[in-house]
mmCIF file of C-alpha atoms in Angstrom:
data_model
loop_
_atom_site.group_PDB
_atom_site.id
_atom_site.type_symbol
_atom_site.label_atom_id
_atom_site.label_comp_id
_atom_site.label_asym_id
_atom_site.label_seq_id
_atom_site.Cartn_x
_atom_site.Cartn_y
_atom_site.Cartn_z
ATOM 1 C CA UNK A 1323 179.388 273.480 -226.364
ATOM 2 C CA UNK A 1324 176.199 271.185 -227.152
ATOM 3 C CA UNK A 1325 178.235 268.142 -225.635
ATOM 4 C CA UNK A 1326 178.515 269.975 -222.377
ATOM 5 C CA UNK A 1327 175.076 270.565 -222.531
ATOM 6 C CA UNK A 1328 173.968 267.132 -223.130
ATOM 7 C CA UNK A 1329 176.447 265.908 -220.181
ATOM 8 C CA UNK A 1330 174.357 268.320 -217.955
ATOM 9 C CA UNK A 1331 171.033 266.986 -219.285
ATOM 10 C CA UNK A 1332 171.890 263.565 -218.970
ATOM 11 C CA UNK A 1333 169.896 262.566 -215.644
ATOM 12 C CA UNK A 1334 171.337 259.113 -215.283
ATOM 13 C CA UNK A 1335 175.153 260.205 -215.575
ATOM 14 C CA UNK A 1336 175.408 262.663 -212.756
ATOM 15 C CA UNK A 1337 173.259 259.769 -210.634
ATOM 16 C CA UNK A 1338 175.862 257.667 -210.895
ATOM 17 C CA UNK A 1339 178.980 260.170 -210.011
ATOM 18 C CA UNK A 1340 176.653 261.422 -207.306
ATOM 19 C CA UNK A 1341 176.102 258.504 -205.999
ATOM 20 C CA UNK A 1342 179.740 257.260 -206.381
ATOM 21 C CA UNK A 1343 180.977 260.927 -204.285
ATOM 22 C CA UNK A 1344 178.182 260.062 -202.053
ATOM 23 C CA UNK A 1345 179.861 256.854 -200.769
ATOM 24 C CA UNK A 1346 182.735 258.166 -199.233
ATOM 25 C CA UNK A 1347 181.617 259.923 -196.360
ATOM 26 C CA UNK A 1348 178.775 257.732 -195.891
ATOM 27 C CA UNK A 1349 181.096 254.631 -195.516
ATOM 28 C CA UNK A 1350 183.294 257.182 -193.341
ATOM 29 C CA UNK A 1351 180.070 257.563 -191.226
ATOM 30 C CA UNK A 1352 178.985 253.933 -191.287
ATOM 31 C CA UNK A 1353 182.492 252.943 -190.229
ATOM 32 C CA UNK A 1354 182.587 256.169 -187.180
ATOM 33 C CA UNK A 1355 179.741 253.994 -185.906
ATOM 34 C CA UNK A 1356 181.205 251.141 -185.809
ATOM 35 C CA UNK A 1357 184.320 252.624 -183.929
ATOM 36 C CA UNK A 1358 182.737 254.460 -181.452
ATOM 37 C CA UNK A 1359 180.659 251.305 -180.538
ATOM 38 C CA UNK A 1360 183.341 249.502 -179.969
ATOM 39 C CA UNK A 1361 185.437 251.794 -178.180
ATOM 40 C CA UNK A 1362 181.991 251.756 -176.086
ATOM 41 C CA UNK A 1363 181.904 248.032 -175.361
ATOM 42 C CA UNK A 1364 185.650 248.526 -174.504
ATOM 43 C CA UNK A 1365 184.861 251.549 -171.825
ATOM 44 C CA UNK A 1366 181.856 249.298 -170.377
ATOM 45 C CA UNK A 1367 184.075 246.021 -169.860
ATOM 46 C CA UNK A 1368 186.899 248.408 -168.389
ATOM 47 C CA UNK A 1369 184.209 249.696 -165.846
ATOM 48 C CA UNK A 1370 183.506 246.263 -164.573
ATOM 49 C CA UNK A 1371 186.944 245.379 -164.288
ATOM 50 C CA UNK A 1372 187.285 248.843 -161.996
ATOM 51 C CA UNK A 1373 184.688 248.228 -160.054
ATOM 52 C CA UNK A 1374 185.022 245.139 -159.080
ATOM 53 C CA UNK A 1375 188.850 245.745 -158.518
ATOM 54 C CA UNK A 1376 187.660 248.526 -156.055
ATOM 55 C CA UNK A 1377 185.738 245.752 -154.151
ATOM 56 C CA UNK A 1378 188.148 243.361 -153.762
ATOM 57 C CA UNK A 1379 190.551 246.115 -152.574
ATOM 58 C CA UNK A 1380 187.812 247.231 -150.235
ATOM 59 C CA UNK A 1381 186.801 243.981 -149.131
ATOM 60 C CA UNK A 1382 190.083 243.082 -147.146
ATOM 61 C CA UNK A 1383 190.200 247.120 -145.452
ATOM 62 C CA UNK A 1384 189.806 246.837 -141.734
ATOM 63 C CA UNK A 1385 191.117 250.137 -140.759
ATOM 64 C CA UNK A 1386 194.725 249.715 -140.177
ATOM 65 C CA UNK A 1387 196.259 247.546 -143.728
ATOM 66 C CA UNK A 1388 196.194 250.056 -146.467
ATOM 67 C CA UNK A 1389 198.706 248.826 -148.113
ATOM 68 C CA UNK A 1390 197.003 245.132 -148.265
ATOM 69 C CA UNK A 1391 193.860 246.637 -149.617
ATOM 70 C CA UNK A 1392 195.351 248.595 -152.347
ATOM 71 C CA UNK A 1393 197.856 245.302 -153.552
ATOM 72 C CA UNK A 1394 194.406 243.462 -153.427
ATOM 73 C CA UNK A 1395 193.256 245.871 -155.762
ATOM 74 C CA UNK A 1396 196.062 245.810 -158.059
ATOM 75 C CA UNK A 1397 196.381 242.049 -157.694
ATOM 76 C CA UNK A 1398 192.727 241.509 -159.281
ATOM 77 C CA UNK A 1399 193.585 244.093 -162.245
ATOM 78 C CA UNK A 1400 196.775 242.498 -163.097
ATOM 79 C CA UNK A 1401 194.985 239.439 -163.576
ATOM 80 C CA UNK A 1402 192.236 240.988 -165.832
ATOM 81 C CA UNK A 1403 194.998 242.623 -168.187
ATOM 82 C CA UNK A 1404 194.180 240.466 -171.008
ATOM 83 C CA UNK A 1405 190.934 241.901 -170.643
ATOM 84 C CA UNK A 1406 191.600 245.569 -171.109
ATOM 85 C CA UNK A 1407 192.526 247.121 -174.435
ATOM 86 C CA UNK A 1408 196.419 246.843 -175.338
ATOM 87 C CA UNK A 1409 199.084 249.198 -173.697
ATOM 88 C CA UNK A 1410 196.233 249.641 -170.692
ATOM 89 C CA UNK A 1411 197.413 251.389 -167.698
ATOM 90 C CA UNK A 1412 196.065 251.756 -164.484
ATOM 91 C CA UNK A 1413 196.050 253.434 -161.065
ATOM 92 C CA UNK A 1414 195.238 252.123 -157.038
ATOM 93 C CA UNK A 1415 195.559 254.668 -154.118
ATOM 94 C CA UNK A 1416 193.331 254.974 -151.093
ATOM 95 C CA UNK A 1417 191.865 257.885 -148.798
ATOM 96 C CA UNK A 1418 190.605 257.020 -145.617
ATOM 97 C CA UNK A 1419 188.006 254.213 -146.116
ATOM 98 C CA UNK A 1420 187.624 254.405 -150.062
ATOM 99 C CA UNK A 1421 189.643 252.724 -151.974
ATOM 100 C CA UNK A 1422 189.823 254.503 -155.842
ATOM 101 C CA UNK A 1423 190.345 252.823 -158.845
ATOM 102 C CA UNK A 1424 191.153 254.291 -162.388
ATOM 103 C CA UNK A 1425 192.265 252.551 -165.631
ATOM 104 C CA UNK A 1426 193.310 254.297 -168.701
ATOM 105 C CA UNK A 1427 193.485 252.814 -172.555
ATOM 106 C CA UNK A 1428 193.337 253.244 -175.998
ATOM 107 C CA UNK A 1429 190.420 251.862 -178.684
ATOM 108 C CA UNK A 1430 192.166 250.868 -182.057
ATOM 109 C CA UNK A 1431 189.838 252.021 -185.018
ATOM 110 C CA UNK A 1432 189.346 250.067 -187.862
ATOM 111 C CA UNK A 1433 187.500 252.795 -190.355
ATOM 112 C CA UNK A 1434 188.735 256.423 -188.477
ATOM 113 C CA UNK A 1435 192.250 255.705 -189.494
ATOM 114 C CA UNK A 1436 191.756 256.923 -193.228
ATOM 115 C CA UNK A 1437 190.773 260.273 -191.335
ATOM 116 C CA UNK A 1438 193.961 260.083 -189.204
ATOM 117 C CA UNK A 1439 192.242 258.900 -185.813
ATOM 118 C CA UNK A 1440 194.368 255.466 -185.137
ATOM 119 C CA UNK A 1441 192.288 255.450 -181.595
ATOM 120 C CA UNK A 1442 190.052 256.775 -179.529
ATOM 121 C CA UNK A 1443 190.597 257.232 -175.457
ATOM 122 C CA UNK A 1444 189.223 255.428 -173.103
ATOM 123 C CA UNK A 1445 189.301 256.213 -169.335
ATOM 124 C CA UNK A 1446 187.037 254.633 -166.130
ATOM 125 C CA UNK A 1447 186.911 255.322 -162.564
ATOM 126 C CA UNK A 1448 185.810 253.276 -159.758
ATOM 127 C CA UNK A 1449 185.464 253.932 -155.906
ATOM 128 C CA UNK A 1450 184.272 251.497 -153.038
ATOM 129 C CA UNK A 1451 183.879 252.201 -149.427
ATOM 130 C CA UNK A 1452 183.679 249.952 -146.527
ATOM 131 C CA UNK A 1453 181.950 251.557 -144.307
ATOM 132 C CA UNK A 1454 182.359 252.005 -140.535
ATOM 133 C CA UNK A 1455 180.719 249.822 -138.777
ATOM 134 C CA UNK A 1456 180.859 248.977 -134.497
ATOM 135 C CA UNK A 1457 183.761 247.115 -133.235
ATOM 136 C CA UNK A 1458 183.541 247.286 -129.443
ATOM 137 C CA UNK A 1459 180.219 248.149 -127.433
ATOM 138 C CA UNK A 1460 180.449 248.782 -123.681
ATOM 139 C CA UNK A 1461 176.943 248.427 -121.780
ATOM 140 C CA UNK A 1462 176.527 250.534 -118.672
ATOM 141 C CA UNK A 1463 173.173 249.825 -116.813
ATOM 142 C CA UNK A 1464 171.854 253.170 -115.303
ATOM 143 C CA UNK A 1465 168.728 251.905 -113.962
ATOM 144 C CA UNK A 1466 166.570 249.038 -114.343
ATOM 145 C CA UNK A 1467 163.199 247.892 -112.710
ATOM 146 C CA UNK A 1468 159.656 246.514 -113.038
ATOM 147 C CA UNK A 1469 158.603 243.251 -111.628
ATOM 148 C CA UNK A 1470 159.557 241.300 -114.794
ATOM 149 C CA UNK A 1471 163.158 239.133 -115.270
ATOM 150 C CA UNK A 1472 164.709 240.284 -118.273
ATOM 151 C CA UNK A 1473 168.151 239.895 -120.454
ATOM 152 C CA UNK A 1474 169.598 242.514 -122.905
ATOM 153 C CA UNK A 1475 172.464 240.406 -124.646
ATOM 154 C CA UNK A 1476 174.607 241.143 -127.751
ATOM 155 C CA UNK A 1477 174.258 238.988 -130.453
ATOM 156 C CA UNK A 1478 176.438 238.480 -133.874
ATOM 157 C CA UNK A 1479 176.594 235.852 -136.420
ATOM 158 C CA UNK A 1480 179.829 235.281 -137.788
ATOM 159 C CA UNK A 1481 181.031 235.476 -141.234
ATOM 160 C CA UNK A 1482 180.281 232.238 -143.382
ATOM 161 C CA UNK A 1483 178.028 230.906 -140.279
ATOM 162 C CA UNK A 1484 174.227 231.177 -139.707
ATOM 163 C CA UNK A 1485 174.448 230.222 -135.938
ATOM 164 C CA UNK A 1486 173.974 233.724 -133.655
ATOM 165 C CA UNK A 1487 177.030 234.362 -130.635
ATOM 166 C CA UNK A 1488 176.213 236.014 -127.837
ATOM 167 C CA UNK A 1489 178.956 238.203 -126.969
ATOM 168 C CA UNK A 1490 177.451 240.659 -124.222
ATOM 169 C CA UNK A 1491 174.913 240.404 -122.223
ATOM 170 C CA UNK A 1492 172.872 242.334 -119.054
ATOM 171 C CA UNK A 1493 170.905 240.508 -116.783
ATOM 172 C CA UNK A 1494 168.450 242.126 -114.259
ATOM 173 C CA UNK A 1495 166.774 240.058 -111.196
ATOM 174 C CA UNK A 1496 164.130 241.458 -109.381
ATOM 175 C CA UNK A 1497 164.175 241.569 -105.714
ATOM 176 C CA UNK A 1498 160.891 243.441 -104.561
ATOM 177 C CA UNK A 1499 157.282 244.760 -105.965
ATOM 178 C CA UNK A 1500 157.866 247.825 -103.929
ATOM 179 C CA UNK A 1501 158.792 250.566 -105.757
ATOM 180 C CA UNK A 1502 157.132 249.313 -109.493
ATOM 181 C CA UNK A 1503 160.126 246.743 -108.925
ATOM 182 C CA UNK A 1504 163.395 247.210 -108.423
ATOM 183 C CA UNK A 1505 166.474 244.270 -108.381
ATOM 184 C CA UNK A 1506 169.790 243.633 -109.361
ATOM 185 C CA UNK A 1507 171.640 243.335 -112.082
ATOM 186 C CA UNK A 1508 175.179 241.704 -113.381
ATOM 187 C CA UNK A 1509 176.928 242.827 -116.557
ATOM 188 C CA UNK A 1510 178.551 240.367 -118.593
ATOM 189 C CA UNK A 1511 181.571 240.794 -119.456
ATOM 190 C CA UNK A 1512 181.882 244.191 -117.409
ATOM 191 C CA UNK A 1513 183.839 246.301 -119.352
ATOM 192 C CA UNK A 1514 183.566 246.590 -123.446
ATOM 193 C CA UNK A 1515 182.743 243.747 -125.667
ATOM 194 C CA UNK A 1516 185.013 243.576 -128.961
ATOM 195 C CA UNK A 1517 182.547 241.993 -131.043
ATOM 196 C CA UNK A 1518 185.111 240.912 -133.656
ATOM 197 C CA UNK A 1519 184.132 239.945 -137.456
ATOM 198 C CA UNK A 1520 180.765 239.799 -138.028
ATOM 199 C CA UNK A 1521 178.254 239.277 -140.777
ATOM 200 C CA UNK A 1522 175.023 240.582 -138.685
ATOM 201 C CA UNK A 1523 174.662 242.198 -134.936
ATOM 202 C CA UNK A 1524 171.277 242.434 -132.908
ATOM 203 C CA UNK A 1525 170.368 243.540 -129.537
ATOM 204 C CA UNK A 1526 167.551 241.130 -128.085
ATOM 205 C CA UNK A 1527 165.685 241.154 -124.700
ATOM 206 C CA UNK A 1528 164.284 238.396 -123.346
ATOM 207 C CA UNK A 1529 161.674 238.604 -120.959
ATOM 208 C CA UNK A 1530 160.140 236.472 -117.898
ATOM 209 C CA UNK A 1531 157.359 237.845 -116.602
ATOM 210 C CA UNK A 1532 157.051 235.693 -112.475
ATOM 211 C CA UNK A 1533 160.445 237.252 -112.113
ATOM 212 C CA UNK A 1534 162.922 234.397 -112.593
ATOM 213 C CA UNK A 1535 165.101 233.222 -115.046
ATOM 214 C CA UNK A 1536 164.314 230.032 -117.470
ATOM 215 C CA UNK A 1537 163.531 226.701 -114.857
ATOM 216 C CA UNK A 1538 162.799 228.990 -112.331
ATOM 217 C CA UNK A 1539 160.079 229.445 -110.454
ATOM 218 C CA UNK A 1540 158.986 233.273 -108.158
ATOM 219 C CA UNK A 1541 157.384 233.225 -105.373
ATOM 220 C CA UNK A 1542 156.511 236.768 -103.922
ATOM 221 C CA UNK A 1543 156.389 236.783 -100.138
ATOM 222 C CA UNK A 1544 154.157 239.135 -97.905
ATOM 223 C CA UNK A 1545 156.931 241.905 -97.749
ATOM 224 C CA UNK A 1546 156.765 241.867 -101.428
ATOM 225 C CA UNK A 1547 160.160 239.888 -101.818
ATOM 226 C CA UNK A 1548 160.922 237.830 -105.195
ATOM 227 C CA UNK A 1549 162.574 234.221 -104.311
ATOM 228 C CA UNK A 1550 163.653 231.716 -107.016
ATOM 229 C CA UNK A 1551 163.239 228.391 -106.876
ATOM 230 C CA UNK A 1552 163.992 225.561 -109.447
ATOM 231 C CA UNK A 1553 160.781 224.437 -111.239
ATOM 232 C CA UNK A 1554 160.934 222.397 -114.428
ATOM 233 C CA UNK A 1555 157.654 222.654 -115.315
ATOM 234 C CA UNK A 1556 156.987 223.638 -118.652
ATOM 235 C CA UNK A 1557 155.089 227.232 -117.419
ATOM 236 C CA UNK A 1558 158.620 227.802 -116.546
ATOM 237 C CA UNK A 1559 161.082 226.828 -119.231
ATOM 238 C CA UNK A 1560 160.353 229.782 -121.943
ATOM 239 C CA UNK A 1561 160.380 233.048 -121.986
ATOM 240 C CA UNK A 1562 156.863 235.073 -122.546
ATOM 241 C CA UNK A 1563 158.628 237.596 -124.937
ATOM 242 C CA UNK A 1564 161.661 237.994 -127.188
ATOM 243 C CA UNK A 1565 162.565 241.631 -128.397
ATOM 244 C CA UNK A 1566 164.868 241.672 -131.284
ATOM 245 C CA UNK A 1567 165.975 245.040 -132.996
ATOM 246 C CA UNK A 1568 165.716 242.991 -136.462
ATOM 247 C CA UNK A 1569 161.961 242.111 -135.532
ATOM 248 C CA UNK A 1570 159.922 245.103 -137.500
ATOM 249 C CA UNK A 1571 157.323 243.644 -134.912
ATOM 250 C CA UNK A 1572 159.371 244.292 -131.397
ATOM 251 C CA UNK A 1573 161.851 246.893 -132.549
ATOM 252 C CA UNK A 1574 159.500 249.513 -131.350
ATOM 253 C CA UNK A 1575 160.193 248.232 -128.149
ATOM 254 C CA UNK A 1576 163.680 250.517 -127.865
ATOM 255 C CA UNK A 1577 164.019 253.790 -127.427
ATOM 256 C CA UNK A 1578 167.275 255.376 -128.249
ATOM 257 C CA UNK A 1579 168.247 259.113 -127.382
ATOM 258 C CA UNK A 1580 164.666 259.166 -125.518
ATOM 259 C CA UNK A 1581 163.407 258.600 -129.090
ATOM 260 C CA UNK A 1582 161.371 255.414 -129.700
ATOM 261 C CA UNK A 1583 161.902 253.321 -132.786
ATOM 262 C CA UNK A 1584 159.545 253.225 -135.571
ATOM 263 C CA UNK A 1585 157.178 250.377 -135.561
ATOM 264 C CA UNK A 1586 157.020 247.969 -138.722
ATOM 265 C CA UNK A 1587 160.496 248.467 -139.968
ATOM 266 C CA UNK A 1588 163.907 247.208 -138.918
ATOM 267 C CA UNK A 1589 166.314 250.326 -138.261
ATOM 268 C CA UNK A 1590 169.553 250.619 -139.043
ATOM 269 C CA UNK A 1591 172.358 249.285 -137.366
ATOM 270 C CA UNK A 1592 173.921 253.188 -137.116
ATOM 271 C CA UNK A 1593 170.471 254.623 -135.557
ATOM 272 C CA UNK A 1594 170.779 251.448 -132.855
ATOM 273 C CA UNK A 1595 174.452 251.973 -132.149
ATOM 274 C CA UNK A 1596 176.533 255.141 -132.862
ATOM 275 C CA UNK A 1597 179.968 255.099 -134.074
ATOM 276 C CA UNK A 1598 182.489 256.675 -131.559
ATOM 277 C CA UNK A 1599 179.628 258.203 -129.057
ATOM 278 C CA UNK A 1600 177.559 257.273 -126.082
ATOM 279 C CA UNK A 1601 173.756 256.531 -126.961
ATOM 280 C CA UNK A 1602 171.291 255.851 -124.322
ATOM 281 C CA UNK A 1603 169.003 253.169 -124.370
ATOM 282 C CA UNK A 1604 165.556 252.559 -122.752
ATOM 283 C CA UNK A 1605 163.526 249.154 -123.485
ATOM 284 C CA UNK A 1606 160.037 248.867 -122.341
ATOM 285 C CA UNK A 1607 159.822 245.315 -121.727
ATOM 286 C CA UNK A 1608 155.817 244.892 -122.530
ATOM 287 C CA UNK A 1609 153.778 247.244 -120.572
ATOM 288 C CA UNK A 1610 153.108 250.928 -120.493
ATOM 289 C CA UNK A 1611 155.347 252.585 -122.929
ATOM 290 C CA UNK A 1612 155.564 255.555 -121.486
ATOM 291 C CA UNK A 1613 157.816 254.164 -118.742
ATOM 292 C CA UNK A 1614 160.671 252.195 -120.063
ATOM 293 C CA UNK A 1615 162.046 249.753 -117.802
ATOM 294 C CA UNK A 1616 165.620 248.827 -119.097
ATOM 295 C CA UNK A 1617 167.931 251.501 -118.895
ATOM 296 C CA UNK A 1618 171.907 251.435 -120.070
ATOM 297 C CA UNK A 1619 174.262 253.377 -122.253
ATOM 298 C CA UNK A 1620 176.152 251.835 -125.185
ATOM 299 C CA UNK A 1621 179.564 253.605 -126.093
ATOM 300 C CA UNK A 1622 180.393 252.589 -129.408
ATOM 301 C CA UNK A 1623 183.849 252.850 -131.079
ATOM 302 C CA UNK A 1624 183.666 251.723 -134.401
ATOM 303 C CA UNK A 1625 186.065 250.791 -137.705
ATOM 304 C CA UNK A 1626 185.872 249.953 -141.569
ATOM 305 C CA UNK A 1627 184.153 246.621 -142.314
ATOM 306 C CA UNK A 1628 185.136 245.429 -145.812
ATOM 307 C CA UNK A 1629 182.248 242.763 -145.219
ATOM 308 C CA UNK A 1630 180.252 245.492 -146.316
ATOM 309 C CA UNK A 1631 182.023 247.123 -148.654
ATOM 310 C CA UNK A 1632 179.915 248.860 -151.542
ATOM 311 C CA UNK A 1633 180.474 250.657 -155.071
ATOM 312 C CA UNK A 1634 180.151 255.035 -153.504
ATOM 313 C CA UNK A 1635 181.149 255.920 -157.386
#
């Protein structure tokens, strides 16, 4: 019995088989660590790959080739397989505008194994949108006046390009003061603009205050008539205000739905135009704000853009 008892006083032995039982779990632990971080990395590299799969899917989507969106999609994963974790699978489908992405894999553990985990799962999802954004615009003047020439036009810049396109415009020519000024005015082209692929749109007046167009010159007779003559004086050949919905400083200039922009920020395309209604439209070309001179309606049909495709999930 006394060498049992000396086994349980000696301090330094059960150190040693502690420590030695100790070991196991912690090098179990240690090793956990080490798995789960990797199956981490793994999970974060497969999320890139999703995303940007979604995006390339989305980026081609204009509305009416599903089926070229999703091989897009599936194109840009099948490429990245030697990227994903061995025995990867994945998944491409589409519901209206979004196109989803999901990929599904296994992390091999190095340390779990002695516990009977070979692996730990590994799943990511992905979504993109491209959103709807205006394809054709039809102007329809419902009344326009004042004593000032002015020009609504359409204007986009096309993809890869810098240079702006006027696509649409509405001209207005007054006749007479009588009346605050009234006139004529031509549409151009008459019925609705397809405004094609585009990287930016922006509605701009441009403004003449005699009451002629650029090298023009107004002469108002004694029966308050406007005539235009040519005159290529410099007085004549700019305009004395440009109104650009992109401007923060001239937006405020437009009214839409009898509400008037905010002044000092540039409002978003979908406030300006609509998709698939009729907004109304009122500029104020420079004077008294509280009667708008340049009055039209915009009927707006609209479509996916993959231009501007973003990550929704």
């Amino acid at each position: 019995m006394a060498i049992f008892k000396r086994f349980a006083d000696d301090r330094s032995g059960n150190f040693g088989m502690m420590t030695a039982i100790m070991m196991v779990p912690l090098l179990f632990a240690g090793g956990s660590v080490i798995d789960v971080s990797t199956a981490y990395t793994q999970r974060t590299n497969m999320q890139g790959i999703a995303d940007a799969a979604a995006l390339a899917g989305g980026a081609v989507y204009d509305g009416t080739n599903q089926a070229a969106a999703i091989a897009k999609a599936q194109a840009f994963l099948k490429g990245y397989m030697d990227k994903l974790p061995s025995g990867a699978t994945y998944t491409v489908t589409m519901t209206g505008q979004n196109v989803d992405v999901a990929i599904q894999g296994k992390s091999q553990n190095s340390f779990m194994q002695v516990a009977g985990l070979s692996s730990i799962d590994v799943g990511v999802t992905s979504q993109s949108v491209a959103p709807m954004m205006p394809k054709t615009v039809k102007f329809t003047p419902t009344k326009i006046q004042g004593w000032f020439w002015k020009k609504v036009t359409i204007r986009v810049v096309r993809p890869n390009t810098t240079n702006e396109v006027v696509v649409g415009t509405v001209t207005y020519q007054p006749t007479t003061h009588d009346n605050g000024g009234q006139g004529t005015w031509v549409v151009d082209p008459s019925g609705t603009v397809d405004l094609g692929k585009y990287s930016k749109l922006v509605l701009q007046m441009d403004i003449k205050e005699d009451g002629c167009n650029i090298g023009e010159k107004a002469t108002i007779t004694k029966d308050n008539k406007v005539t235009c003559s040519k005159d290529t004086s410099s007085q004549y050949s700019k305009f004395n205000n440009v109104l650009r919905t992109d401007n923060p400083d001239t937006s405020y200039y437009l009214f839409v739905g009898g509400k008037q922009l905010p002044k000092g920020v540039t409002s978003p395309l979908d406030d300006i135009l609509v998709c698939d209604k009729t907004s109304t439209h009122a500029w104020e070309d420079g004077g008294d704000f509280a009667r708008q001179d340049f009055f039209y309606t915009a009927t707006t049909t609209c479509a996916p853009d993959g231009q501007f495709v973003r990550l929704s999930k």
